[in-house]
Amino acid sequence: MISFINISESSIPQHGLPTLSRVYGVKLRKSVCFLQPLTCSSLISLQVEQILSEFRLNKEELKEIMKRMQREMDRGLCLETHEEASVKMLPTYVCSTPEGSEVGDFLALDLGGTNFRVMLVKVGEDEERSWKVETKNQMYSIPEDAMTGTAEMLFDYIAECMSDFLAKHHIKHKKLPLGFTFSFPVRHEDIDKGILLNWTKGFKASGAEGNNVVGLLRDAIKRRGDFEMDVVAMVNDTVATMISCYYEDHSCEVGMIVGTGCNACYMEEMRTVELVEGDEGRMCVNTEWGAFGNHGELEDFRLEYDRVVDETSINPGYQLYEKLISGKYMGELVRLVLMKLVNEDLLFNGEASELLKTRGSFETRYVSQVESDTGDRKQIYNILSTLGVLPSELDCDIVRLVCESVSTRSAHMCGAGLAGMINLMRERRSQDFLKITVGVDGSVYKLHPCFRDRFHKIVRDLTPHCEITFIQSEEGSGRGAALISAVACKMAANH
């Protein structure tokens, strides 16, 4: 079948042109109006491109997101506007970075998603007097009823896992300092006291919001009564990541997570942190930027798919920036776009399987696997057939384009936020040029084949007066919590 249509280049997204010509050999010229024979498949591809073009953000749009993020960060730091700011900029009471003289055995807990980790961290020096950090850890999966039951049930389960771990490593008799990585929005009153503001990431345990999390943990340990523990510090996973990367590179002053959720922290000048007294030095601030957009700051960037993901989530209207970026939502966004293409008769001959119609069936790991496909489409074909669809080659190519569009937007959105933060740090320090290292952790950053490169590129594009090094954190959450505990112990000993 041959169709003749009028196409103007302006009606087709710029980024789409190379993709189409590469995959389907569609030639597009600069002329505003021309006739070109198009096969049926080329016509479909053009319509697909048109739909996917909504996901592409140009540099001006990214700069606008960056500007709005900076504005909300300033509002979060300021006492007067803190309450109504969507980016809460929570002080962490982590002011000093480790020096290297903190040694000993520490226990670390890491709660931030559906899995919970207990770690034994041995901090010491090697022959060259440089740092040595050894870890032993075990992962426990959190049952659904503990996540959505009561706070007592959740923390009793955590204490049970700790008891199991201590018994396995024959250290139940030791009273070790404990660092707790707790990756939810917390208002700190001190390094070992923090009030949970609200649950995110599918947690709903009642009786925890508005309470001191360290207190809930201490109570659960007391209720068990078969071991003692000295909880010396509670930190967010972004902070733990920053501190653990600081060991490798002393210019690491930003920590970031792109996994199930998305968040970042950085070292802010004390004089601008109005929620805490004192003007000297710097304090690590946990931005909780996942909530950016909660007051409408992202309305003109959110698409119909984003609205559906939000409305069907456990926390509608909240964490809107995170919902554009993180692993918890990426697969579902792709599924909704695929459904739209099916309904427009552009994919799978206009028919979807029951499984593909089911919310949550297109997992985020599939996005990584689709984009890892080497070009023979085998991997894409296998994923789609497990979802009950038998795709053509064109279908496979379209699914790949959808995954690329969603994950690229995620990387660019996230990059705009980080660039905004880094530019703000440079301005605050009145430096013409800022050299800085960012420690990053999280499954999307680590496991997606292209996210990292797209993300790095956009951050560097948007920060022309900065030199940025990215380091990937290894076991950042646990190690970082233990190292912050080491600092907390030392600070307490010096006071």
Short mmCIF file of C-alpha atoms in Angstrom, two decimals:
data_model
loop_
_atom_site.label_atom_id
_atom_site.label_comp_id
_atom_site.label_asym_id
_atom_site.label_seq_id
_atom_site.Cartn_x
_atom_site.Cartn_y
_atom_site.Cartn_z
CA MET A 1 0.00 0.00 0.00
CA ILE A 2 1.40 3.42 -0.94
CA SER A 3 0.14 6.61 0.65
CA PHE A 4 0.84 10.15 -0.50
CA ILE A 5 0.75 12.67 2.29
CA ASN A 6 1.80 16.22 2.90
CA ILE A 7 4.41 16.52 5.61
CA SER A 8 6.06 19.61 6.93
CA GLU A 9 9.20 19.11 8.92
CA SER A 10 7.81 21.37 11.62
CA SER A 11 5.07 18.82 12.32
CA ILE A 12 7.64 16.17 13.16
CA PRO A 13 9.77 16.32 16.31
CA GLN A 14 13.40 17.18 15.64
CA HIS A 15 14.73 14.25 17.67
CA GLY A 16 12.45 11.91 15.75
CA LEU A 17 14.00 12.49 12.33
CA PRO A 18 17.23 10.51 12.71
CA THR A 19 15.39 7.72 14.51
CA LEU A 20 12.90 7.28 11.70
CA SER A 21 15.35 7.60 8.87
CA ARG A 22 17.68 5.17 10.65
CA VAL A 23 15.06 2.53 11.34
CA TYR A 24 12.76 2.85 8.37
CA GLY A 25 14.66 4.75 5.72
CA VAL A 26 12.09 7.56 5.62
CA LYS A 27 13.72 10.55 3.94
CA LEU A 28 12.56 13.93 5.24
CA ARG A 29 13.60 17.15 3.53
CA LYS A 30 13.61 20.73 4.77
CA SER A 31 10.89 21.82 2.33
CA VAL A 32 7.65 22.67 4.05
CA CYS A 33 5.46 20.82 1.59
CA PHE A 34 6.37 17.84 -0.53
CA LEU A 35 5.00 14.56 -1.79
CA GLN A 36 6.75 11.37 -0.80
CA PRO A 37 5.58 7.79 -1.27
CA LEU A 38 5.25 6.23 2.16
CA THR A 39 4.69 2.57 2.93
CA CYS A 40 2.10 1.65 5.51
CA SER A 41 4.81 0.94 8.09
CA SER A 42 6.46 4.32 7.49
CA LEU A 43 3.15 6.06 7.94
CA ILE A 44 2.62 4.25 11.26
CA SER A 45 6.13 5.22 12.37
CA LEU A 46 5.45 8.87 11.66
CA GLN A 47 2.29 8.79 13.75
CA VAL A 48 4.15 7.01 16.55
CA GLU A 49 6.87 9.66 16.45
CA GLN A 50 4.22 12.35 16.67
CA ILE A 51 2.82 10.79 19.88
CA LEU A 52 6.26 10.20 21.40
CA SER A 53 7.44 13.74 20.63
CA GLU A 54 5.62 14.90 23.78
CA PHE A 55 8.29 13.20 25.88
CA ARG A 56 11.12 15.22 24.37
CA LEU A 57 12.27 18.23 26.32
CA ASN A 58 14.39 20.87 24.63
CA LYS A 59 17.13 22.84 26.38
CA GLU A 60 14.91 25.84 27.09
CA GLU A 61 12.32 23.63 28.78
CA LEU A 62 15.02 21.94 30.86
CA LYS A 63 16.36 25.36 31.92
CA GLU A 64 12.84 26.31 32.98
CA ILE A 65 12.54 23.15 35.13
CA MET A 66 15.95 23.95 36.61
CA LYS A 67 14.87 27.50 37.47
CA ARG A 68 11.65 26.33 39.13
CA MET A 69 13.55 23.72 41.14
CA GLN A 70 15.97 26.40 42.40
CA ARG A 71 13.06 28.62 43.39
CA GLU A 72 11.43 25.83 45.41
CA MET A 73 14.76 24.94 47.05
CA ASP A 74 15.14 28.54 48.23
CA ARG A 75 11.57 28.52 49.53
CA GLY A 76 12.25 25.27 51.41
CA LEU A 77 15.32 26.74 53.14
CA CYS A 78 13.57 29.92 54.17
CA LEU A 79 11.72 29.90 57.51
CA GLU A 80 8.88 32.02 56.19
CA THR A 81 8.06 29.88 53.15
CA HIS A 82 9.25 26.45 54.36
CA GLU A 83 5.79 25.16 55.27
CA GLU A 84 4.30 25.81 51.83
CA ALA A 85 7.37 24.84 49.77
CA SER A 86 7.07 21.56 47.86
CA VAL A 87 10.83 20.90 48.18
CA LYS A 88 11.28 20.64 51.95
CA MET A 89 15.10 21.04 52.21
CA LEU A 90 15.35 19.14 55.50
CA PRO A 91 18.44 19.75 57.69
CA THR A 92 20.20 16.46 58.53
CA TYR A 93 22.54 17.60 61.34
CA VAL A 94 25.38 15.98 59.40
CA CYS A 95 27.92 18.82 59.38
CA SER A 96 31.29 17.22 59.45
CA THR A 97 32.61 14.66 57.07
CA PRO A 98 34.70 11.75 58.39
CA GLU A 99 38.42 12.39 58.84
CA GLY A 100 39.71 8.86 58.88
CA SER A 101 40.45 8.39 62.57
CA GLU A 102 37.09 6.76 63.33
CA VAL A 103 37.55 3.00 63.68
CA GLY A 104 35.58 0.09 65.15
CA ASP A 105 32.65 -2.23 64.49
CA PHE A 106 29.27 -0.76 63.63
CA LEU A 107 25.90 -2.12 62.74
CA ALA A 108 23.92 -0.51 59.94
CA LEU A 109 20.27 -0.86 58.99
CA ASP A 110 18.92 0.21 55.64
CA LEU A 111 15.19 0.65 55.14
CA GLY A 112 14.11 2.37 51.96
CA GLY A 113 12.07 0.04 49.81
CA THR A 114 10.57 -3.42 49.83
CA ASN A 115 13.87 -4.91 50.96
CA PHE A 116 15.56 -4.19 54.25
CA ARG A 117 19.28 -4.75 54.92
CA VAL A 118 21.25 -5.42 58.07
CA MET A 119 25.02 -4.90 57.83
CA LEU A 120 28.02 -5.37 60.03
CA VAL A 121 30.63 -2.78 59.06
CA LYS A 122 34.23 -3.00 60.27
CA VAL A 123 36.01 0.32 59.91
CA GLY A 124 39.78 0.19 60.27
CA GLU A 125 43.12 1.20 58.78
CA ASP A 126 45.36 -0.85 56.55
CA GLU A 127 49.18 -0.90 56.53
CA GLU A 128 49.40 2.38 54.60
CA ARG A 129 47.14 3.98 57.24
CA SER A 130 44.46 4.46 54.63
CA TRP A 131 40.83 3.56 55.12
CA LYS A 132 39.54 0.03 55.11
CA VAL A 133 35.84 -0.69 55.32
CA GLU A 134 34.66 -4.30 55.39
CA THR A 135 31.02 -5.25 55.30
CA LYS A 136 28.90 -8.34 55.83
CA ASN A 137 25.26 -7.95 55.04
CA GLN A 138 21.99 -9.74 54.70
CA MET A 139 18.85 -8.76 52.84
CA TYR A 140 15.40 -9.37 54.28
CA SER A 141 12.22 -8.84 52.32
CA ILE A 142 9.46 -6.89 54.06
CA PRO A 143 6.06 -8.60 54.03
CA GLU A 144 3.16 -6.55 52.66
CA ASP A 145 1.30 -6.63 56.00
CA ALA A 146 4.29 -5.12 57.81
CA MET A 147 4.48 -2.30 55.22
CA THR A 148 0.79 -1.45 55.47
CA GLY A 149 -0.09 -2.62 59.01
CA THR A 150 0.92 -0.75 62.16
CA ALA A 151 4.24 0.90 62.99
CA GLU A 152 4.65 -1.59 65.84
CA MET A 153 4.36 -4.54 63.43
CA LEU A 154 6.89 -2.98 61.04
CA PHE A 155 9.50 -2.19 63.69
CA ASP A 156 8.98 -5.54 65.47
CA TYR A 157 9.75 -7.22 62.15
CA ILE A 158 12.90 -5.09 61.77
CA ALA A 159 14.03 -6.01 65.29
CA GLU A 160 13.38 -9.69 64.49
CA CYS A 161 15.64 -9.46 61.40
CA MET A 162 18.35 -7.73 63.46
CA SER A 163 18.17 -10.49 66.07
CA ASP A 164 18.49 -13.14 63.35
CA PHE A 165 21.51 -11.37 61.81
CA LEU A 166 23.29 -10.91 65.17
CA ALA A 167 22.75 -14.59 66.03
CA LYS A 168 24.15 -15.73 62.66
CA HIS A 169 27.30 -13.63 63.17
CA HIS A 170 27.62 -14.56 66.87
CA ILE A 171 27.59 -10.95 68.06
CA LYS A 172 24.36 -10.88 70.04
CA HIS A 173 26.29 -10.21 73.24
CA LYS A 174 27.91 -7.02 71.85
CA LYS A 175 26.32 -3.61 72.24
CA LEU A 176 27.34 -1.98 68.97
CA PRO A 177 26.74 1.58 67.76
CA LEU A 178 23.99 1.49 65.15
CA GLY A 179 23.47 3.73 62.10
CA PHE A 180 20.00 3.65 60.59
CA THR A 181 19.49 4.60 56.94
CA PHE A 182 15.83 5.52 56.67
CA SER A 183 14.87 6.74 53.21
CA PHE A 184 11.65 8.63 53.85
CA PRO A 185 10.96 12.32 54.53
CA VAL A 186 12.05 13.04 58.11
CA ARG A 187 12.32 16.29 60.03
CA HIS A 188 15.49 15.91 62.10
CA GLU A 189 15.75 17.44 65.55
CA ASP A 190 19.22 15.96 66.00
CA ILE A 191 21.38 13.34 64.31
CA ASP A 192 19.62 10.59 66.31
CA LYS A 193 16.13 12.04 66.41
CA GLY A 194 13.82 12.51 63.44
CA ILE A 195 10.06 12.81 62.98
CA LEU A 196 8.56 10.94 60.00
CA LEU A 197 6.63 13.49 57.93
CA ASN A 198 4.96 11.05 55.57
CA TRP A 199 5.47 7.62 54.09
CA THR A 200 6.33 7.22 50.37
CA LYS A 201 7.13 4.26 48.05
CA GLY A 202 4.14 2.10 48.98
CA PHE A 203 4.60 2.18 52.78
CA LYS A 204 1.52 2.95 54.85
CA ALA A 205 2.27 1.62 58.39
CA SER A 206 -0.09 3.48 60.73
CA GLY A 207 1.13 5.23 63.86
CA ALA A 208 4.54 6.15 62.44
CA GLU A 209 3.86 9.52 60.78
CA GLY A 210 4.47 12.35 63.23
CA ASN A 211 6.59 10.13 65.50
CA ASN A 212 10.31 9.83 66.20
CA VAL A 213 11.55 6.95 64.04
CA VAL A 214 14.57 6.22 66.25
CA GLY A 215 12.20 5.99 69.23
CA LEU A 216 10.05 3.44 67.37
CA LEU A 217 13.16 1.35 66.64
CA ARG A 218 14.46 1.59 70.23
CA ASP A 219 11.03 0.52 71.56
CA ALA A 220 10.95 -2.52 69.27
CA ILE A 221 14.46 -3.57 70.38
CA LYS A 222 13.36 -3.20 74.01
CA ARG A 223 10.20 -5.27 73.41
CA ARG A 224 12.30 -8.14 72.04
CA GLY A 225 14.76 -7.96 74.90
CA ASP A 226 17.28 -10.45 73.46
CA PHE A 227 19.95 -7.90 72.40
CA GLU A 228 21.01 -4.31 73.10
CA MET A 229 21.91 -1.67 70.57
CA ASP A 230 23.08 1.94 70.74
CA VAL A 231 21.25 3.87 67.97
CA VAL A 232 23.60 6.81 67.39
CA ALA A 233 22.54 8.20 63.99
CA MET A 234 19.71 8.16 61.52
CA VAL A 235 20.30 9.32 57.98
CA ASN A 236 18.59 9.43 54.61
CA ASP A 237 19.99 7.14 51.89
CA THR A 238 21.16 10.13 49.84
CA VAL A 239 23.25 11.32 52.81
CA ALA A 240 24.65 7.83 53.40
CA THR A 241 25.58 7.63 49.71
CA MET A 242 27.34 11.00 49.81
CA ILE A 243 29.34 10.05 52.91
CA SER A 244 30.36 6.62 51.61
CA CYS A 245 31.57 8.21 48.34
CA TYR A 246 33.43 10.91 50.29
CA TYR A 247 35.90 8.17 51.26
CA GLU A 248 36.89 7.70 47.64
CA ASP A 249 36.80 11.36 46.75
CA HIS A 250 36.93 14.22 49.25
CA SER A 251 35.20 16.62 46.88
CA CYS A 252 31.99 14.56 47.07
CA GLU A 253 29.40 17.01 48.42
CA VAL A 254 26.27 15.72 46.69
CA GLY A 255 24.48 12.42 47.19
CA MET A 256 21.77 11.17 44.90
CA ILE A 257 19.49 8.16 44.47
CA VAL A 258 17.71 7.14 41.28
CA GLY A 259 16.04 3.83 42.02
CA THR A 260 12.58 2.97 43.33
CA GLY A 261 12.45 6.63 44.36
CA CYS A 262 14.47 9.69 43.43
CA ASN A 263 16.07 12.17 45.82
CA ALA A 264 19.25 14.20 46.41
CA CYS A 265 21.18 15.91 49.22
CA TYR A 266 24.09 18.34 49.22
CA MET A 267 26.29 20.44 51.51
CA GLU A 268 24.55 23.83 51.92
CA GLU A 269 25.95 26.97 53.52
CA MET A 270 24.71 27.11 57.13
CA ARG A 271 23.78 30.79 56.78
CA THR A 272 20.97 29.87 54.35
CA VAL A 273 19.60 26.94 56.40
CA GLU A 274 17.12 29.05 58.39
CA LEU A 275 15.53 26.07 60.15
CA VAL A 276 18.70 25.57 62.19
CA GLU A 277 20.57 28.10 64.31
CA GLY A 278 24.12 29.03 63.39
CA ASP A 279 25.82 30.59 60.36
CA GLU A 280 29.22 28.90 60.31
CA GLY A 281 30.26 26.16 57.92
CA ARG A 282 27.96 23.83 56.00
CA MET A 283 25.28 21.28 56.76
CA CYS A 284 24.03 18.47 54.60
CA VAL A 285 20.46 19.19 53.46
CA ASN A 286 18.13 16.42 52.32
CA THR A 287 16.10 18.14 49.59
CA GLU A 288 13.26 15.56 49.37
CA TRP A 289 12.91 16.85 45.82
CA GLY A 290 10.65 13.93 44.81
CA ALA A 291 7.78 16.16 46.00
CA PHE A 292 8.71 18.95 43.55
CA GLY A 293 5.56 19.66 41.53
CA ASN A 294 3.13 18.95 44.39
CA HIS A 295 1.96 22.59 44.18
CA GLY A 296 1.58 22.72 40.42
CA GLU A 297 5.16 23.60 39.41
CA LEU A 298 5.24 20.83 36.79
CA GLU A 299 1.69 21.01 35.42
CA ASP A 300 2.74 22.14 31.94
CA PHE A 301 5.23 19.24 31.71
CA ARG A 302 3.00 16.40 32.88
CA LEU A 303 1.39 14.25 30.19
CA GLU A 304 -1.85 12.23 30.18
CA TYR A 305 0.15 9.09 31.14
CA ASP A 306 1.68 10.86 34.15
CA ARG A 307 -1.79 11.83 35.35
CA VAL A 308 -3.02 8.24 35.15
CA VAL A 309 0.07 6.93 37.00
CA ASP A 310 -0.50 9.53 39.71
CA GLU A 311 -4.26 8.95 40.05
CA THR A 312 -3.82 5.18 40.40
CA SER A 313 -0.90 5.43 42.85
CA ILE A 314 -1.07 4.97 46.62
CA ASN A 315 -0.38 8.73 47.13
CA PRO A 316 -2.23 10.75 44.43
CA GLY A 317 -1.08 14.36 44.11
CA TYR A 318 2.24 13.74 45.89
CA GLN A 319 5.84 13.01 44.78
CA LEU A 320 5.03 14.24 41.27
CA TYR A 321 8.65 14.87 40.19
CA GLU A 322 9.63 11.40 41.42
CA LYS A 323 6.74 9.92 39.40
CA LEU A 324 8.28 11.34 36.19
CA ILE A 325 11.67 9.80 36.94
CA SER A 326 11.92 6.82 39.24
CA GLY A 327 11.91 3.08 38.74
CA LYS A 328 8.69 2.59 40.65
CA TYR A 329 6.72 4.25 37.83
CA MET A 330 8.80 3.95 34.64
CA GLY A 331 7.48 0.56 33.50
CA GLU A 332 3.87 1.60 34.06
CA LEU A 333 4.40 4.80 32.04
CA VAL A 334 5.69 2.67 29.15
CA ARG A 335 2.67 0.35 29.44
CA LEU A 336 0.25 3.27 29.26
CA VAL A 337 1.96 4.64 26.14
CA LEU A 338 1.84 1.17 24.53
CA MET A 339 -1.90 0.99 25.32
CA LYS A 340 -2.43 4.40 23.73
CA LEU A 341 -0.66 3.19 20.54
CA VAL A 342 -2.75 0.00 20.51
CA ASN A 343 -5.94 2.05 20.84
CA GLU A 344 -4.81 4.28 17.95
CA ASP A 345 -4.25 1.15 15.84
CA LEU A 346 -0.52 1.79 15.60
CA LEU A 347 0.74 -1.27 17.53
CA PHE A 348 0.00 -5.01 17.71
CA ASN A 349 -2.69 -4.66 15.01
CA GLY A 350 -4.77 -2.67 17.46
CA GLU A 351 -5.12 -5.58 19.91
CA ALA A 352 -3.63 -5.83 23.40
CA SER A 353 -3.44 -8.97 25.53
CA GLU A 354 -5.25 -9.11 28.87
CA LEU A 355 -1.86 -9.05 30.60
CA LEU A 356 -0.77 -5.87 28.81
CA LYS A 357 -4.05 -4.26 29.87
CA THR A 358 -3.18 -5.02 33.51
CA ARG A 359 -1.68 -2.24 35.62
CA GLY A 360 1.93 -2.96 36.64
CA SER A 361 2.43 -5.80 34.13
CA PHE A 362 5.19 -4.00 32.19
CA GLU A 363 7.94 -3.99 34.81
CA THR A 364 10.66 -1.34 34.89
CA ARG A 365 13.34 -4.00 34.40
CA TYR A 366 11.75 -4.70 31.00
CA VAL A 367 12.56 -1.12 29.98
CA SER A 368 16.26 -1.80 30.65
CA GLN A 369 16.09 -5.14 28.85
CA VAL A 370 14.35 -3.67 25.79
CA GLU A 371 16.99 -0.95 25.49
CA SER A 372 19.77 -3.52 25.96
CA ASP A 373 18.55 -5.46 22.92
CA THR A 374 21.42 -5.87 20.49
CA GLY A 375 19.37 -5.23 17.36
CA ASP A 376 18.13 -8.74 16.58
CA ARG A 377 14.96 -7.88 18.57
CA LYS A 378 15.12 -11.26 20.37
CA GLN A 379 14.98 -9.80 23.84
CA ILE A 380 12.10 -7.48 22.94
CA TYR A 381 10.23 -10.35 21.29
CA ASN A 382 10.65 -12.55 24.38
CA ILE A 383 9.42 -9.86 26.78
CA LEU A 384 6.36 -9.14 24.65
CA SER A 385 5.51 -12.82 24.28
CA THR A 386 5.63 -13.28 28.06
CA LEU A 387 3.03 -10.48 28.13
CA GLY A 388 0.85 -12.46 25.74
CA VAL A 389 1.63 -10.45 22.60
CA LEU A 390 3.14 -11.81 19.36
CA PRO A 391 4.82 -8.77 17.82
CA SER A 392 6.01 -8.01 14.30
CA GLU A 393 9.47 -6.52 13.73
CA LEU A 394 7.88 -3.09 13.41
CA ASP A 395 6.07 -3.63 16.74
CA CYS A 396 9.39 -4.49 18.40
CA ASP A 397 10.99 -1.33 17.03
CA ILE A 398 8.09 0.81 18.22
CA VAL A 399 8.24 -0.70 21.73
CA ARG A 400 11.93 0.15 21.81
CA LEU A 401 11.21 3.76 20.79
CA VAL A 402 8.60 4.02 23.55
CA CYS A 403 11.06 2.75 26.18
CA GLU A 404 13.75 5.14 24.91
CA SER A 405 11.34 8.09 25.03
CA VAL A 406 10.20 7.42 28.60
CA SER A 407 13.65 6.66 30.03
CA THR A 408 15.30 9.60 28.22
CA ARG A 409 12.73 12.01 29.62
CA SER A 410 13.42 10.52 33.06
CA ALA A 411 17.18 11.12 32.69
CA HIS A 412 16.67 14.67 31.39
CA MET A 413 14.13 15.64 34.08
CA CYS A 414 16.45 14.30 36.75
CA GLY A 415 19.45 16.01 35.16
CA ALA A 416 17.68 19.39 35.17
CA GLY A 417 17.07 19.06 38.93
CA LEU A 418 20.67 18.18 39.69
CA ALA A 419 22.02 20.91 37.42
CA GLY A 420 19.81 23.43 39.25
CA MET A 421 21.23 22.29 42.59
CA ILE A 422 24.87 22.40 41.46
CA ASN A 423 24.50 25.85 39.88
CA LEU A 424 22.95 27.05 43.14
CA MET A 425 25.94 25.69 45.12
CA ARG A 426 28.34 27.55 42.83
CA GLU A 427 26.43 30.84 43.24
CA ARG A 428 26.24 30.47 47.04
CA ARG A 429 29.99 29.98 47.21
CA SER A 430 30.58 32.92 44.85
CA GLN A 431 32.86 30.79 42.71
CA ASP A 432 33.48 31.43 39.02
CA PHE A 433 34.11 27.73 38.56
CA LEU A 434 33.00 24.83 40.77
CA LYS A 435 34.68 21.45 40.83
CA ILE A 436 32.44 18.91 42.49
CA THR A 437 31.79 15.18 42.84
CA VAL A 438 28.36 13.57 42.98
CA GLY A 439 27.90 10.14 44.60
CA VAL A 440 25.04 8.20 43.02
CA ASP A 441 23.20 5.02 43.92
CA GLY A 442 19.99 3.32 42.85
CA SER A 443 18.83 0.61 40.48
CA VAL A 444 17.80 2.87 37.57
CA TYR A 445 21.18 4.63 37.57
CA LYS A 446 23.11 1.38 37.94
CA LEU A 447 21.15 -1.05 35.79
CA HIS A 448 19.57 0.85 32.91
CA PRO A 449 21.95 0.63 29.92
CA CYS A 450 21.66 4.27 28.77
CA PHE A 451 20.30 6.29 31.70
CA ARG A 452 23.71 7.18 33.13
CA ASP A 453 25.18 8.59 29.90
CA ARG A 454 22.06 10.60 29.01
CA PHE A 455 21.85 11.93 32.54
CA HIS A 456 25.56 12.91 32.77
CA LYS A 457 25.41 14.64 29.40
CA ILE A 458 22.40 16.78 30.24
CA VAL A 459 23.77 17.77 33.67
CA ARG A 460 27.03 18.89 32.07
CA ASP A 461 25.18 20.76 29.31
CA LEU A 462 23.24 22.73 31.92
CA THR A 463 26.22 23.53 34.20
CA PRO A 464 28.72 25.29 31.91
CA HIS A 465 30.80 26.73 34.81
CA CYS A 466 31.24 23.46 36.69
CA GLU A 467 33.39 20.39 36.41
CA ILE A 468 31.40 17.41 37.68
CA THR A 469 32.68 13.94 38.52
CA PHE A 470 30.15 11.17 39.10
CA ILE A 471 30.99 8.18 41.24
CA GLN A 472 28.79 5.18 41.71
CA SER A 473 28.34 4.22 45.31
CA GLU A 474 28.96 0.64 46.33
CA GLU A 475 26.73 -0.43 49.23
CA GLY A 476 26.42 3.30 49.91
CA SER A 477 23.40 3.19 52.18
CA GLY A 478 24.82 0.74 54.70
CA ARG A 479 28.45 1.82 54.63
CA GLY A 480 27.49 5.48 54.80
CA ALA A 481 25.22 4.90 57.81
CA ALA A 482 28.03 3.08 59.63
CA LEU A 483 30.56 5.80 58.80
CA ILE A 484 28.18 8.54 59.99
CA SER A 485 27.71 6.51 63.20
CA ALA A 486 31.49 6.47 63.56
CA VAL A 487 31.55 10.27 63.23
CA ALA A 488 28.63 10.63 65.68
CA CYS A 489 30.39 8.41 68.25
CA LYS A 490 33.56 10.42 67.92
CA MET A 491 31.73 13.75 68.20
CA ALA A 492 29.92 12.51 71.33
CA ALA A 493 33.24 11.39 72.84
CA ASN A 494 34.77 14.82 72.20
CA HIS A 495 31.93 16.78 73.81
#
